[in-house]
Short mmCIF file of C-alpha atoms and ligand atoms in Angstrom, two decimals:
data_model
loop_
_atom_site.label_atom_id
_atom_site.label_comp_id
_atom_site.label_asym_id
_atom_site.label_seq_id
_atom_site.Cartn_x
_atom_site.Cartn_y
_atom_site.Cartn_z
CA MET A 1 28.47 138.77 87.42
CA SER A 2 30.31 141.95 85.35
CA GLU A 3 33.00 141.27 82.85
CA VAL A 4 36.05 140.78 85.13
CA ARG A 5 39.09 143.21 84.71
CA THR A 6 43.23 142.75 85.55
CA ARG A 7 45.39 144.91 84.92
CA PHE A 8 49.32 144.52 84.87
CA ALA A 9 50.88 147.78 86.77
CA PRO A 10 54.52 148.27 86.35
CA SER A 11 56.61 150.85 87.26
CA PRO A 12 58.99 151.60 84.48
CA THR A 13 62.16 152.01 87.19
CA GLY A 14 64.19 149.04 85.85
CA ASN A 15 64.21 145.69 83.89
CA LEU A 16 60.89 143.87 83.64
CA HIS A 17 61.81 141.52 86.26
CA VAL A 18 60.82 137.43 86.54
CA GLY A 19 58.57 138.52 89.61
CA GLY A 20 56.57 141.37 87.63
CA ALA A 21 56.26 138.69 84.27
CA HIS A 22 54.48 136.54 87.09
CA THR A 23 52.55 139.11 88.07
CA ALA A 24 51.78 140.07 84.46
CA LEU A 25 51.24 136.36 83.31
CA PHE A 26 48.57 135.48 86.46
CA ALA A 27 46.55 138.97 85.79
CA TRP A 28 46.20 138.08 81.99
CA LEU A 29 45.56 134.28 82.58
CA PHE A 30 42.59 134.83 84.66
CA ALA A 31 41.20 137.89 82.58
CA ARG A 32 41.65 135.15 79.27
CA HIS A 33 39.97 132.48 81.27
CA GLU A 34 36.94 134.85 82.38
CA GLY A 35 36.58 136.16 79.14
CA GLY A 36 37.24 140.01 80.35
CA LYS A 37 39.84 142.15 80.00
CA PHE A 38 43.63 143.04 80.67
CA VAL A 39 44.77 146.51 80.80
CA LEU A 40 48.14 147.72 81.25
CA ARG A 41 48.93 151.12 83.44
CA ILE A 42 52.34 152.53 84.29
CA GLU A 43 53.26 153.43 87.47
CA ASP A 44 55.22 156.57 86.97
CA THR A 45 54.29 158.03 90.16
CA ASP A 46 58.64 158.11 91.30
CA GLU A 47 59.15 160.92 88.80
CA LEU A 48 62.93 160.46 89.27
CA ARG A 49 63.57 156.83 89.09
CA SER A 50 61.66 156.41 86.15
CA THR A 51 63.17 155.96 82.71
CA GLU A 52 62.00 155.51 79.00
CA GLN A 53 64.50 152.67 78.39
CA SER A 54 62.54 150.94 81.53
CA LEU A 55 59.32 151.51 80.25
CA ALA A 56 60.95 150.11 76.51
CA ALA A 57 61.80 147.22 78.40
CA ILE A 58 57.84 146.27 79.74
CA TYR A 59 56.80 146.43 76.23
CA ASP A 60 59.90 144.07 75.13
CA GLY A 61 58.85 141.82 78.00
CA LEU A 62 55.41 141.59 77.90
CA ARG A 63 55.36 141.26 74.08
CA TRP A 64 58.00 138.53 73.74
CA LEU A 65 56.07 136.44 76.52
CA GLU A 66 53.00 136.91 74.54
CA ILE A 67 50.86 138.57 76.39
CA ASP A 68 49.11 141.36 74.52
CA TRP A 69 47.14 144.01 76.61
CA ASP A 70 43.18 145.30 75.52
CA GLU A 71 43.59 148.87 77.06
CA GLY A 72 46.80 150.43 77.63
CA PRO A 73 48.68 153.79 76.70
CA ASP A 74 49.61 152.34 73.22
CA VAL A 75 45.96 150.81 72.34
CA GLY A 76 43.95 153.32 74.27
CA GLY A 77 40.77 152.34 75.50
CA PRO A 78 37.95 153.83 77.14
CA CYS A 79 39.91 154.58 80.79
CA GLY A 80 42.80 156.13 79.74
CA PRO A 81 45.12 157.87 79.34
CA TYR A 82 46.51 154.79 80.61
CA ILE A 83 50.25 156.64 82.61
CA GLN A 84 49.94 157.81 85.51
CA SER A 85 51.70 160.62 84.87
CA GLN A 86 49.59 162.16 82.24
CA ARG A 87 46.37 161.66 84.72
CA LEU A 88 47.98 164.54 87.28
CA ASP A 89 44.97 165.73 87.00
CA ILE A 90 42.62 163.33 88.17
CA TYR A 91 44.66 162.39 91.24
CA GLU A 92 44.27 166.40 91.72
CA GLU A 93 41.18 165.91 92.18
CA HIS A 94 40.60 163.50 94.71
CA ILE A 95 43.46 164.65 96.41
CA GLY A 96 41.20 167.84 96.56
CA ARG A 97 37.99 165.79 98.02
CA LEU A 98 40.00 163.83 100.89
CA ILE A 99 41.22 167.83 102.32
CA ASP A 100 37.94 169.14 101.03
CA ASN A 101 36.52 166.47 103.66
CA GLY A 102 38.70 166.31 106.46
CA ARG A 103 40.56 162.50 105.61
CA ALA A 104 43.94 164.23 104.45
CA TYR A 105 45.97 167.51 105.38
CA ARG A 106 48.49 169.85 104.70
CA CYS A 107 51.95 168.65 106.20
CA PHE A 108 55.28 171.17 105.95
CA CYS A 109 57.49 168.88 108.46
CA THR A 110 61.01 168.72 106.64
CA PRO A 111 62.80 165.70 106.06
CA GLU A 112 65.00 166.87 109.30
CA GLU A 113 62.35 167.47 111.49
CA LEU A 114 60.76 164.13 110.40
CA GLU A 115 63.78 161.91 110.72
CA GLU A 116 65.03 163.71 113.72
CA ARG A 117 61.67 162.14 115.23
CA ARG A 118 61.85 159.27 113.98
CA GLU A 119 64.81 158.57 115.61
CA ILE A 120 63.51 158.97 119.04
CA MET A 121 60.96 156.89 118.49
CA ARG A 122 63.32 154.43 117.07
CA ALA A 123 65.28 155.23 120.52
CA ARG A 124 62.19 154.09 122.44
CA GLY A 125 61.35 151.13 120.96
CA LEU A 126 58.80 152.46 118.96
CA PRO A 127 57.78 151.98 115.25
CA PRO A 128 58.57 154.59 113.61
CA ARG A 129 55.84 156.32 112.17
CA TYR A 130 54.61 160.17 111.47
CA ASP A 131 54.14 161.53 114.27
CA GLY A 132 50.58 163.81 113.56
CA THR A 133 52.29 167.44 114.31
CA CYS A 134 50.57 168.31 111.12
CA SER A 135 46.79 166.69 111.54
CA ALA A 136 45.99 169.57 114.33
CA LEU A 137 46.70 173.11 111.84
CA THR A 138 43.90 174.53 111.24
CA ALA A 139 42.79 175.94 107.65
CA ASP A 140 44.14 179.12 108.40
CA GLU A 141 46.97 177.99 110.01
CA ALA A 142 47.91 175.93 107.10
CA ALA A 143 47.16 178.37 104.43
CA ASN A 144 49.25 181.33 106.17
CA LEU A 145 52.17 178.25 106.14
CA GLU A 146 51.69 178.03 102.56
CA ALA A 147 51.26 181.35 101.63
CA GLU A 148 54.63 181.70 103.54
CA GLY A 149 56.10 179.61 100.63
CA ARG A 150 56.45 176.55 103.50
CA GLU A 151 57.08 173.28 100.93
CA PHE A 152 54.41 170.62 101.82
CA CYS A 153 53.37 167.45 100.87
CA VAL A 154 49.65 165.84 101.69
CA ARG A 155 49.14 163.34 104.36
CA PHE A 156 46.07 160.62 104.23
CA ARG A 157 44.05 160.96 107.57
CA VAL A 158 44.45 157.51 108.55
CA ASP A 159 41.45 155.72 110.90
CA ASP A 160 44.02 154.27 113.52
CA ARG A 161 40.60 152.54 115.60
CA GLY A 162 40.71 148.62 115.22
CA ALA A 163 42.10 146.78 112.11
CA THR A 164 41.76 146.27 108.70
CA VAL A 165 40.67 143.28 107.57
CA VAL A 166 42.14 142.60 103.91
CA ASP A 167 39.50 139.21 102.88
CA ASP A 168 41.99 137.77 100.36
CA LEU A 169 41.48 135.24 97.77
CA VAL A 170 44.49 133.19 97.91
CA ARG A 171 45.97 134.27 101.67
CA GLY A 172 42.25 134.30 103.40
CA GLU A 173 41.47 136.31 106.11
CA VAL A 174 44.94 138.76 106.58
CA THR A 175 44.37 141.24 109.70
CA PHE A 176 46.25 144.60 109.85
CA GLU A 177 46.47 146.78 112.99
CA ASN A 178 45.40 150.24 112.73
CA ALA A 179 47.56 151.83 115.46
CA LEU A 180 50.75 151.09 113.71
CA MET A 181 49.95 152.32 110.35
CA GLY A 182 50.97 156.72 110.81
CA ASP A 183 49.14 159.23 108.51
CA PHE A 184 50.78 158.08 105.26
CA VAL A 185 51.27 160.85 102.43
CA ILE A 186 49.80 160.91 99.17
CA GLN A 187 51.05 163.94 97.70
CA LYS A 188 54.40 164.28 97.39
CA THR A 189 56.29 168.11 97.64
CA SER A 190 56.63 167.42 94.16
CA GLY A 191 52.94 167.40 93.49
CA TYR A 192 52.87 164.38 91.92
CA PRO A 193 50.84 161.85 93.91
CA THR A 194 52.00 158.90 95.80
CA TYR A 195 51.95 154.96 94.73
CA HIS A 196 48.69 154.26 97.13
CA LEU A 197 46.66 157.26 96.13
CA ALA A 198 47.39 156.79 92.24
CA VAL A 199 46.75 153.12 92.79
CA VAL A 200 43.35 153.46 94.46
CA VAL A 201 42.02 156.04 91.85
CA ASP A 202 43.06 154.12 89.17
CA ASP A 203 41.74 150.83 89.74
CA HIS A 204 38.53 152.44 90.40
CA LEU A 205 38.07 154.58 87.56
CA MET A 206 39.40 152.04 85.32
CA GLY A 207 36.84 149.58 86.36
CA ILE A 208 39.20 146.80 88.13
CA THR A 209 37.79 143.83 89.16
CA HIS A 210 40.30 141.60 90.61
CA VAL A 211 43.85 143.00 92.14
CA VAL A 212 46.35 140.66 91.38
CA ARG A 213 49.68 141.84 92.28
CA ALA A 214 53.27 140.34 94.33
CA GLU A 215 52.25 139.57 97.99
CA GLU A 216 54.93 142.82 99.14
CA HIS A 217 51.92 144.53 98.35
CA LEU A 218 49.66 142.82 100.74
CA PRO A 219 50.12 145.63 103.57
CA ASN A 220 50.08 147.87 100.89
CA THR A 221 46.53 146.60 100.90
CA GLN A 222 45.17 148.09 104.14
CA ALA A 223 46.60 151.94 103.39
CA HIS A 224 44.35 150.57 100.06
CA LEU A 225 41.31 150.10 101.78
CA GLN A 226 41.36 152.76 104.06
CA LEU A 227 41.49 155.21 100.93
CA MET A 228 38.95 153.36 99.14
CA ASP A 229 36.57 153.73 102.23
CA ALA A 230 37.43 157.38 102.30
CA LEU A 231 36.76 158.11 98.53
CA GLY A 232 33.34 155.52 98.45
CA PHE A 233 35.15 153.86 96.01
CA ALA A 234 34.05 149.62 96.41
CA PRO A 235 37.08 147.51 96.89
CA PRO A 236 38.14 145.42 94.17
CA GLN A 237 38.59 141.86 94.84
N1 LIG B 1 53.49 149.85 90.35
C1 LIG B 1 54.24 148.42 91.57
C2 LIG B 1 55.12 147.86 91.14
O1 LIG B 1 55.69 148.36 90.19
C3 LIG B 1 52.42 147.41 91.11
C4 LIG B 1 51.12 147.99 91.67
C5 LIG B 1 49.66 146.72 92.23
O2 LIG B 1 50.02 146.77 91.04
O3 LIG B 1 48.87 148.02 93.23
O4 LIG B 1 55.24 147.50 91.76
#
């Protein structure tokens, strides 16, 4: 079996909290137990909420806990840079690939339009998800809207058939219906990638073999597995 590689991937949007430290500890312990590598990656794709103080608090907190990392922003490594805001060209390239192969599209819907439609869905008792308005735009139509200077984000074209089964090492098989998902955003209007896109690209490029993370991320794994499949990446455990 290849070397075990785990990562701790905090977002510098607040203090390192006990839940984060708990996640870091288990990812670190598993890597150390297996004689593998432990990577620290900073997920600062929330450009409005990420701060230098939070980043400093993450380093301080981990050092205080005596959790050390083999690769990371300050120590470097073969898969760097390890700060997502320094990897924007890498995400751009992957988003371009998804657009080229038809798995992603530019969405020109405004926040107001989206909110209005979500309201209608809620009123009808439906789960509020993107209704796919821009998924049918031709390449020419999208290019014209872009040329008019209309702002856009990029959405992933979800395969809404059947279900996604996450074979989780702790929880076992967990099934999520694909019809409930809706085409989610992978690149924001600002040009920054979303968490979903960046985490999938980086876990792959950084050779992560085991993703150890909070249970709140289990539902996100449905989106991540679809993205990995569309990009031709083998999923980590
Ligand atoms: N950056 C995410 C967070 O702070 C964690 C990402 C992950 O472990 O997949 O919650």
